mmCIF file of C-alpha atoms in Angstrom:
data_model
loop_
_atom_site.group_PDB
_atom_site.id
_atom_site.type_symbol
_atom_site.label_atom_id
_atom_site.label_comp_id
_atom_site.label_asym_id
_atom_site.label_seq_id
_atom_site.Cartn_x
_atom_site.Cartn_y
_atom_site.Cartn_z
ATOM 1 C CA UNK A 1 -19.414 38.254 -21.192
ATOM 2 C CA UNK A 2 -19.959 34.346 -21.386
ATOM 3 C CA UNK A 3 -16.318 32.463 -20.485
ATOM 4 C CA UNK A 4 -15.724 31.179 -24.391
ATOM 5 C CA UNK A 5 -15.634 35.211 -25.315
ATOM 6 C CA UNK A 6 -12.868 35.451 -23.056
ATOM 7 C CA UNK A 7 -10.921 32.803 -24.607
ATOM 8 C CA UNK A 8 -11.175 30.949 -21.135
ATOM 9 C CA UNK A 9 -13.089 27.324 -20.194
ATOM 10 C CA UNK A 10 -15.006 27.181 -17.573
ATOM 11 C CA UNK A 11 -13.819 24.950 -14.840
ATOM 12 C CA UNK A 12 -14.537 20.623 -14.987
ATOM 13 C CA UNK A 13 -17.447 19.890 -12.614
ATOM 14 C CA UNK A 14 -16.073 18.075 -9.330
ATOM 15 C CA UNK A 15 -16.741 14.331 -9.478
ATOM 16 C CA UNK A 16 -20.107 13.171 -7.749
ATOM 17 C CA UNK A 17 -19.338 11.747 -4.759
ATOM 18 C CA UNK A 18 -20.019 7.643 -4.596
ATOM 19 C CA UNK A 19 -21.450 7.737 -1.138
ATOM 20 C CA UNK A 20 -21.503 5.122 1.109
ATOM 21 C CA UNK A 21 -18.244 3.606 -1.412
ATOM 22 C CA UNK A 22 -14.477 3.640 -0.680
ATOM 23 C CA UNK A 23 -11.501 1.394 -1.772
ATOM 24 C CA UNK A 24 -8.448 -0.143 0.751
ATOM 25 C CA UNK A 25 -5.010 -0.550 -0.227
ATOM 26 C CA UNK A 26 -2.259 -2.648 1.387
ATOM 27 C CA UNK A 27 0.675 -0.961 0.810
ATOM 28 C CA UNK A 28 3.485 -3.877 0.772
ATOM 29 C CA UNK A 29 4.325 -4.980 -2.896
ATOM 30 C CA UNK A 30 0.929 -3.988 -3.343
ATOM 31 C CA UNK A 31 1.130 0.048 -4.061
ATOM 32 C CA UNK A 32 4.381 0.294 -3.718
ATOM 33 C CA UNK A 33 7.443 -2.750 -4.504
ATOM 34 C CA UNK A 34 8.745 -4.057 -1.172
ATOM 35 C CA UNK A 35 7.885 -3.090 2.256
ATOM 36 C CA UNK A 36 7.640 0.363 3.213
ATOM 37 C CA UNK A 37 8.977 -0.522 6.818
ATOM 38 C CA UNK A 38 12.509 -1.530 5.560
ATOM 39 C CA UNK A 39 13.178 2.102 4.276
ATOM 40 C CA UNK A 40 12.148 3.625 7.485
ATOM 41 C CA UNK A 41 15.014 1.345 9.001
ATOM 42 C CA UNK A 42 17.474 1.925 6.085
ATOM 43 C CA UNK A 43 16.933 5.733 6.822
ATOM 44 C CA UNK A 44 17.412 5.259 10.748
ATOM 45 C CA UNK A 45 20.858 3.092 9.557
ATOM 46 C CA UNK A 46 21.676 5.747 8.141
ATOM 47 C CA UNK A 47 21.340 8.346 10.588
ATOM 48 C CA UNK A 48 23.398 5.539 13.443
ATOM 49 C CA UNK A 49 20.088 4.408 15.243
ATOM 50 C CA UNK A 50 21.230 0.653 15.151
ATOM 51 C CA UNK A 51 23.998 -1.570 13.651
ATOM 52 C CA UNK A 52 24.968 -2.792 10.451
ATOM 53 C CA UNK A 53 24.524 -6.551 11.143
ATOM 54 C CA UNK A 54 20.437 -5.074 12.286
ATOM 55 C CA UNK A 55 20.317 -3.515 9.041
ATOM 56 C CA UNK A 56 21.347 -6.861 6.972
ATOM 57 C CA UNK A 57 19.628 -8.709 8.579
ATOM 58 C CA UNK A 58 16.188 -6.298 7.473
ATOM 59 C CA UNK A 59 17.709 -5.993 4.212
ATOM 60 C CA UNK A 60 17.617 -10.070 3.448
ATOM 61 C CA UNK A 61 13.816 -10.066 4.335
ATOM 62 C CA UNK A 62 12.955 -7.431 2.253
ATOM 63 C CA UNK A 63 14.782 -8.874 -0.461
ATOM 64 C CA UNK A 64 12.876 -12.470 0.141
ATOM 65 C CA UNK A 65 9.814 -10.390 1.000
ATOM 66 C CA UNK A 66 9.911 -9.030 -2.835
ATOM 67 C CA UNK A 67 10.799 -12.461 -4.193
ATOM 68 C CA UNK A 68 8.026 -14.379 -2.566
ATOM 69 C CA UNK A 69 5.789 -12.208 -0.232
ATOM 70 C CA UNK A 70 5.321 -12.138 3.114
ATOM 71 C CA UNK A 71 5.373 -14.674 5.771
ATOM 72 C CA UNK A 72 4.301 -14.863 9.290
ATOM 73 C CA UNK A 73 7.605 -15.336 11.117
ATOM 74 C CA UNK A 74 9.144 -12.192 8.990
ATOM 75 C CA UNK A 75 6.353 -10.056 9.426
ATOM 76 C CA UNK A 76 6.517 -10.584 13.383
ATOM 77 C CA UNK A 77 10.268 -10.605 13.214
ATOM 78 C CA UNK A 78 9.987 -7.184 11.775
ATOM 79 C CA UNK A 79 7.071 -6.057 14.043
ATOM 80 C CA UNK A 80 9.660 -7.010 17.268
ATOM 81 C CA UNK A 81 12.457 -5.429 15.929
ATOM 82 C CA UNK A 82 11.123 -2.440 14.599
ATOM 83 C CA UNK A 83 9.285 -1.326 18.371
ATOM 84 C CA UNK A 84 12.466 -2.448 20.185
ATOM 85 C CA UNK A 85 14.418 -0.191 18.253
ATOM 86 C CA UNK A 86 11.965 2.651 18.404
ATOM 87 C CA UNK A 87 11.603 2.875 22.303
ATOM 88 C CA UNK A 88 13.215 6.413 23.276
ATOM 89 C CA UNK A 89 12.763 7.785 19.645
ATOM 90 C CA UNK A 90 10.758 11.442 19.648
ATOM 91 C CA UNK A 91 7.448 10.956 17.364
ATOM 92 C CA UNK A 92 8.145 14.243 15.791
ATOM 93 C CA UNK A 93 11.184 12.755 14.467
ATOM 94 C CA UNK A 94 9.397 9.978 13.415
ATOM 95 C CA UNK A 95 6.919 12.656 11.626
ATOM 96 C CA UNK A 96 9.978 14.327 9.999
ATOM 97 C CA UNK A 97 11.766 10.838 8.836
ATOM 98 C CA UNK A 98 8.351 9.912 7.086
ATOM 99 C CA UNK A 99 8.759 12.638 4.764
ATOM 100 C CA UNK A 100 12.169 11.750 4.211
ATOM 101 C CA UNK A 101 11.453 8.381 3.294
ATOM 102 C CA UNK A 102 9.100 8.591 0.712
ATOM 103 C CA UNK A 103 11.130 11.453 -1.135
ATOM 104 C CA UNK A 104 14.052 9.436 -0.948
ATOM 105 C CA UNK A 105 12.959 6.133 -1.151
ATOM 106 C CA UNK A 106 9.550 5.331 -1.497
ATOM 107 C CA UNK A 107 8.123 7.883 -4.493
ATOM 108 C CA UNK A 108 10.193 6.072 -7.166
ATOM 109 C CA UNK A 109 8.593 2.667 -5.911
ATOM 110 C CA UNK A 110 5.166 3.262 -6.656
ATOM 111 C CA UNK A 111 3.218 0.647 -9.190
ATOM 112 C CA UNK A 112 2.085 3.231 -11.594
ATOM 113 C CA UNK A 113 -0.468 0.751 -12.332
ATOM 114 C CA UNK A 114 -1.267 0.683 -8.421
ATOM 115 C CA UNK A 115 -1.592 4.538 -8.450
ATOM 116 C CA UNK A 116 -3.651 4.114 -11.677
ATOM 117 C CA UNK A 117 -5.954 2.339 -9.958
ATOM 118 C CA UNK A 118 -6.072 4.632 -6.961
ATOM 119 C CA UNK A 119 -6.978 7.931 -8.606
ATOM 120 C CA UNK A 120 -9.985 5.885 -10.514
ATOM 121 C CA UNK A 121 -11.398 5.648 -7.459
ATOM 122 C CA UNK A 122 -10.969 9.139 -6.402
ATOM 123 C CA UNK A 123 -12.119 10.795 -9.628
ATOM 124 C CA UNK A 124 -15.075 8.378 -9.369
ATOM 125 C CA UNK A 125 -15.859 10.235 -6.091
ATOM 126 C CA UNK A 126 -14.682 7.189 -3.676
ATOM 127 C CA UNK A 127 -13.145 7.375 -0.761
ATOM 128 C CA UNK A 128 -9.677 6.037 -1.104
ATOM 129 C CA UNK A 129 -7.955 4.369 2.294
ATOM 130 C CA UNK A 130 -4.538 2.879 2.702
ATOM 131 C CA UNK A 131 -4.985 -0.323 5.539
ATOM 132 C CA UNK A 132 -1.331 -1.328 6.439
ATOM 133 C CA UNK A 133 1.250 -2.531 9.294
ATOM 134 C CA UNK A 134 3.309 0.454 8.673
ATOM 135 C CA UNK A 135 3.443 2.856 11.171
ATOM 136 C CA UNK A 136 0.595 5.310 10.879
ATOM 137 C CA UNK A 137 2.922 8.189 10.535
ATOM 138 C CA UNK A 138 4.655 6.795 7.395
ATOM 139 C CA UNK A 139 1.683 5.531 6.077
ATOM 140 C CA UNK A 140 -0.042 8.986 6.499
ATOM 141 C CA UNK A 141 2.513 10.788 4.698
ATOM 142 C CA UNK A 142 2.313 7.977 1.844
ATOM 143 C CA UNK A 143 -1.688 8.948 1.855
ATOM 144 C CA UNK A 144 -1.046 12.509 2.041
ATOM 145 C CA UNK A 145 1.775 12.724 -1.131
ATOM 146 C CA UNK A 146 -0.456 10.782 -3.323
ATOM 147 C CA UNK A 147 -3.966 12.875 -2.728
ATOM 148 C CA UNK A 148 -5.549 10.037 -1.000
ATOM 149 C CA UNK A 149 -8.627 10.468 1.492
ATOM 150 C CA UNK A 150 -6.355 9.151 4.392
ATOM 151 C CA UNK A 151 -4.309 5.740 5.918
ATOM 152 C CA UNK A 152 -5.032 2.988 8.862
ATOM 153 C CA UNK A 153 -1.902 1.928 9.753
ATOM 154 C CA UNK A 154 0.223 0.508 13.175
ATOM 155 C CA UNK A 155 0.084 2.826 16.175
ATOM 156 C CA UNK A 156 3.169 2.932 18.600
ATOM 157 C CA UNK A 157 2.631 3.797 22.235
ATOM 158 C CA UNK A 158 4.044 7.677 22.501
ATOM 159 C CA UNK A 159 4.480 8.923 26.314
ATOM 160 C CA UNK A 160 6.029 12.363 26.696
ATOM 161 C CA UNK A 161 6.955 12.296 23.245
ATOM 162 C CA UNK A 162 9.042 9.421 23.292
ATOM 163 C CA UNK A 163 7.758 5.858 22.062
ATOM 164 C CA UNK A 164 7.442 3.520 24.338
ATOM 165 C CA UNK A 165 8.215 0.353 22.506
ATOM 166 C CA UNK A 166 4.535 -0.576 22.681
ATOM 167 C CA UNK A 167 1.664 -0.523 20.794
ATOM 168 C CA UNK A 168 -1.671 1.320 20.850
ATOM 169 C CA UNK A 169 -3.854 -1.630 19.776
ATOM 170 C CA UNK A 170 -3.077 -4.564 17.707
ATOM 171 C CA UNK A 171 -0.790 -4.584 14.670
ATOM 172 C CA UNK A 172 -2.549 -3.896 12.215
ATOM 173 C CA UNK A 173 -1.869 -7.270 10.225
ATOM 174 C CA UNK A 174 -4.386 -10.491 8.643
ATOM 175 C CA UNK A 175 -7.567 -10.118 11.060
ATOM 176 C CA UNK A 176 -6.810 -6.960 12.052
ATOM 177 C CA UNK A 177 -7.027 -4.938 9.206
ATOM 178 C CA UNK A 178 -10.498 -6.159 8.382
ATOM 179 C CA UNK A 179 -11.666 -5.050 11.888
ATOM 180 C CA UNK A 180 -9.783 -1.779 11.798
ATOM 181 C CA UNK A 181 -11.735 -1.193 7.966
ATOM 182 C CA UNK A 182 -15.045 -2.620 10.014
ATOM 183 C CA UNK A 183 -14.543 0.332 12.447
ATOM 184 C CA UNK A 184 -13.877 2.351 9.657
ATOM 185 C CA UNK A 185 -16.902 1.623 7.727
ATOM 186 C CA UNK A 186 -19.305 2.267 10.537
ATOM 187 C CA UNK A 187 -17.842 5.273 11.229
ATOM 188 C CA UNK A 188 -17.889 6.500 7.429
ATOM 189 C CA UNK A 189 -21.112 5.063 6.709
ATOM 190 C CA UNK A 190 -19.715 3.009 4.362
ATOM 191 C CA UNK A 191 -21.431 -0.179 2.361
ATOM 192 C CA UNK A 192 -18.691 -2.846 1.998
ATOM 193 C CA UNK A 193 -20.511 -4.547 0.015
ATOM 194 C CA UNK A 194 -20.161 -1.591 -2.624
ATOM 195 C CA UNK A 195 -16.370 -1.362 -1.588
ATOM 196 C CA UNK A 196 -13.030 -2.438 -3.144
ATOM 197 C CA UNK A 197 -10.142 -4.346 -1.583
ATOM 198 C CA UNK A 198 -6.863 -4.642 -3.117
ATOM 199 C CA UNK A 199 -3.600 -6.883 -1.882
ATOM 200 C CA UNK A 200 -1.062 -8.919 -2.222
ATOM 201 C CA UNK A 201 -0.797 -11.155 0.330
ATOM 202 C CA UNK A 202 -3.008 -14.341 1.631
ATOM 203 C CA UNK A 203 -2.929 -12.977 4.982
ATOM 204 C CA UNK A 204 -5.413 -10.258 3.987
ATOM 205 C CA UNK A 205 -7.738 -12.715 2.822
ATOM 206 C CA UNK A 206 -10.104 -11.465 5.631
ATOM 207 C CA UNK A 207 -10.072 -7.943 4.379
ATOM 208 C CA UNK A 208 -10.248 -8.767 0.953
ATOM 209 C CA UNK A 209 -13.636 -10.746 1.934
ATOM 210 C CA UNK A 210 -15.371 -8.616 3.929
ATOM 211 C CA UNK A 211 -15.528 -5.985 0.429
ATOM 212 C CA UNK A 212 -17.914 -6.852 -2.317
ATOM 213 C CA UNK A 213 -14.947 -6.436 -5.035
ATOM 214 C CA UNK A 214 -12.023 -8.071 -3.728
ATOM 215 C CA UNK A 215 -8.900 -7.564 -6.192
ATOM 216 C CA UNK A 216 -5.191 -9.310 -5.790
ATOM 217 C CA UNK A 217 -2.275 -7.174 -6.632
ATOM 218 C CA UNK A 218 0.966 -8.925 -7.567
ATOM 219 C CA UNK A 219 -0.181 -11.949 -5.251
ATOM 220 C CA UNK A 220 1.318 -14.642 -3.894
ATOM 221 C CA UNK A 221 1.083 -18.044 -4.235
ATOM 222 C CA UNK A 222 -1.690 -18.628 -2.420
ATOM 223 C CA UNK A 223 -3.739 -15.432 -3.304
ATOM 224 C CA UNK A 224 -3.288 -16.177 -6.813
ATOM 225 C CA UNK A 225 -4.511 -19.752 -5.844
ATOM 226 C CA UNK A 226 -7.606 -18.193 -3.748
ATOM 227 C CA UNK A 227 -8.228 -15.544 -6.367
ATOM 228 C CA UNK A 228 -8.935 -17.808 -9.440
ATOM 229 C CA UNK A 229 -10.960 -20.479 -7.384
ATOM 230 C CA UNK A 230 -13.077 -17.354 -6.198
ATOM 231 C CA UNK A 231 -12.953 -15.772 -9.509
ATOM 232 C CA UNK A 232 -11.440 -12.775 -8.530
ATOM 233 C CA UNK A 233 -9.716 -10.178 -10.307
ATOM 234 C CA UNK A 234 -5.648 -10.494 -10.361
ATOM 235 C CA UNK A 235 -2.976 -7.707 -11.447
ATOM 236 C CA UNK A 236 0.535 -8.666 -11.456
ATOM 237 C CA UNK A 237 2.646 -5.057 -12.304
ATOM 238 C CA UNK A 238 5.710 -7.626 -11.844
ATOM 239 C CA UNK A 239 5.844 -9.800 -14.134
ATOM 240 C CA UNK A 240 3.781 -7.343 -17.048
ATOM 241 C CA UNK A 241 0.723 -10.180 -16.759
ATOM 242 C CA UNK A 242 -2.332 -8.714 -18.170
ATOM 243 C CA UNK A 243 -4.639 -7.186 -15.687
ATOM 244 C CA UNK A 244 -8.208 -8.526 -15.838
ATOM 245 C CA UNK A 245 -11.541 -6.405 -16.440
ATOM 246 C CA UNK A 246 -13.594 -5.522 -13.490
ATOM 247 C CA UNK A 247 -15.207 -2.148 -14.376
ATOM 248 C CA UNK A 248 -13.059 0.199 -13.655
ATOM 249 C CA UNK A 249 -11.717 0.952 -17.351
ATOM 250 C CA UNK A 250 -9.598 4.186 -16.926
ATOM 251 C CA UNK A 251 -7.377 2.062 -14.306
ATOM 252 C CA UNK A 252 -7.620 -1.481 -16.281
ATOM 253 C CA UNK A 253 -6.308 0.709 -19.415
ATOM 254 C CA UNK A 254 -3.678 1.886 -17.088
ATOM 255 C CA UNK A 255 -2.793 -1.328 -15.967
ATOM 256 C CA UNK A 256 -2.979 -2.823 -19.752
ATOM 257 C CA UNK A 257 -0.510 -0.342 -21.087
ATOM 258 C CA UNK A 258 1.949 -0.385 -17.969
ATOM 259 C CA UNK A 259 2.132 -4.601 -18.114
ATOM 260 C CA UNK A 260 3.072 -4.251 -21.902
ATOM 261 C CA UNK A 261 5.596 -1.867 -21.272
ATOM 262 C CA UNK A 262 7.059 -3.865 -18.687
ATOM 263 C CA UNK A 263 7.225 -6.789 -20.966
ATOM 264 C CA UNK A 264 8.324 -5.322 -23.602
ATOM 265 C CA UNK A 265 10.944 -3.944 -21.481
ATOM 266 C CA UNK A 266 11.909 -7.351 -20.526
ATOM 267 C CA UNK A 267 12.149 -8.595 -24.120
ATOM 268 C CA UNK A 268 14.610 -5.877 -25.274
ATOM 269 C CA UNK A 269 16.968 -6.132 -22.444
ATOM 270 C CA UNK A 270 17.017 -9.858 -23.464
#
């Protein structure tokens, strides 16, 4: 008996895959507002892994992180304190916290406009990659909770299930990410030139060029700056700025009706 005489539909055809395409997120204020990093250390605060003067002192850079983006001497500030405080920690505790975090803290701080974008891609039949500094465990979990194909993020040294304080490689920051995405590429069989980019920062300016559709999410100063001299395509979920058009018109809707709600939001509180 054909499915409609059994009152039932027959099931949506899987998207065609987009071979040889993918798209790479930062994750800092670009999917998510703030840096994933400081609620890994707000969550070991909590649990007594360092003190309170450590924890304001993280607290005021994520705070001027949100306000302004990032800058080098914060982001290697971070980098040192985060792998001096990690040396004797168990990695399956690590594994464990990363859950933690984004349940707690990092789910609700999601651009829906961000995610929007994101699942375009997927039901498109992309590939989908996070590229970040954040540890690779709480970057993976960040992948995994949101259905993504999977994350490049910073590797710490583990050695008898303990971290070192060291790192596997570089951190994965500015040059680095477009090498790690390079590597990544190769090994996917992937044409960047048929890829996306999206960030927020000027530092990933080299990752954002070496993808034929480079995008700037919630920028600063200088991406915005690079982004209209090279024409490219700027969202801004902060400030409810209109998204531009660059073919993907599920996500741009998306991003349309999120920035109006924000702004509207803005003009009734006033």
């Amino acid at each position: 008996m054909p499915d409609a005489a059994r009152g039932t539909q027959p099931l949506p055809e899987p998207p065609v895959p987009s071979q040889g395409e993918a798209a790479f997120f930062d994750v800092d204020n670009t999917l998510m507002r703030g840096a994933s990093l400081f609620h890994v250390a707000r969550k070991m605060y909590q649990r007594r892994a360092f003190t309170l003067r450590f924890a304001a002192g993280l607290a005021w850079k994520q705070l001027r992180f949100i306000m302004r983006g990032e800058t080098m001497t914060d982001v290697n500030s971070v980098r040192d304190a985060a792998l001096a405080f990690a040396i004797g920690i168990a990695h399956e505790d690590i594994l464990a916290l990363g859950e933690e975090v984004y349940d707690e803290m990092i789910a609700s701080k999601i651009w829906p406009g961000a995610r929007a974008l994101a699942e375009q891609h997927l039901s498109s039949g992309r590939q989908v990659w996070l590229v970040t500094g954040t540890p690779v465990e709480v970057a993976g979990v960040i992948s995994s909770r949101l259905g993504l194909t999977g994350a490049l993020g910073t590797v710490g040294e583990v050695a008898e299930g303990l971290y070192t304080g060291k790192l596997v490689g570089e951190f994965l920051h500015g040059p680095a990410k477009a090498a790690a995405v390079l590597e990544l590429a190769e090994r996917e069989d992937l044409d960047l030139a048929r890829c996306w980019g999206y960030s927020d920062s000027y530092n990933d300016i080299p990752l954002l060029t070496v993808v034929g559709h480079p995008v700037a999410i919630n920028p600063d100063n200088r991406l915005r700056r690079h982004a209209r001299a090279n024409n490219w395509p700027v969202y801004d979920f902060r400030s409810g700025r209109r998204a531009a058009t660059f073919g993907l018109r599920a996500a741009t809707v998306a991003g349309s009706i999120y920035g109006l709600w924000r702004g509207f939001s803005r003009f009734r509180s006033r």
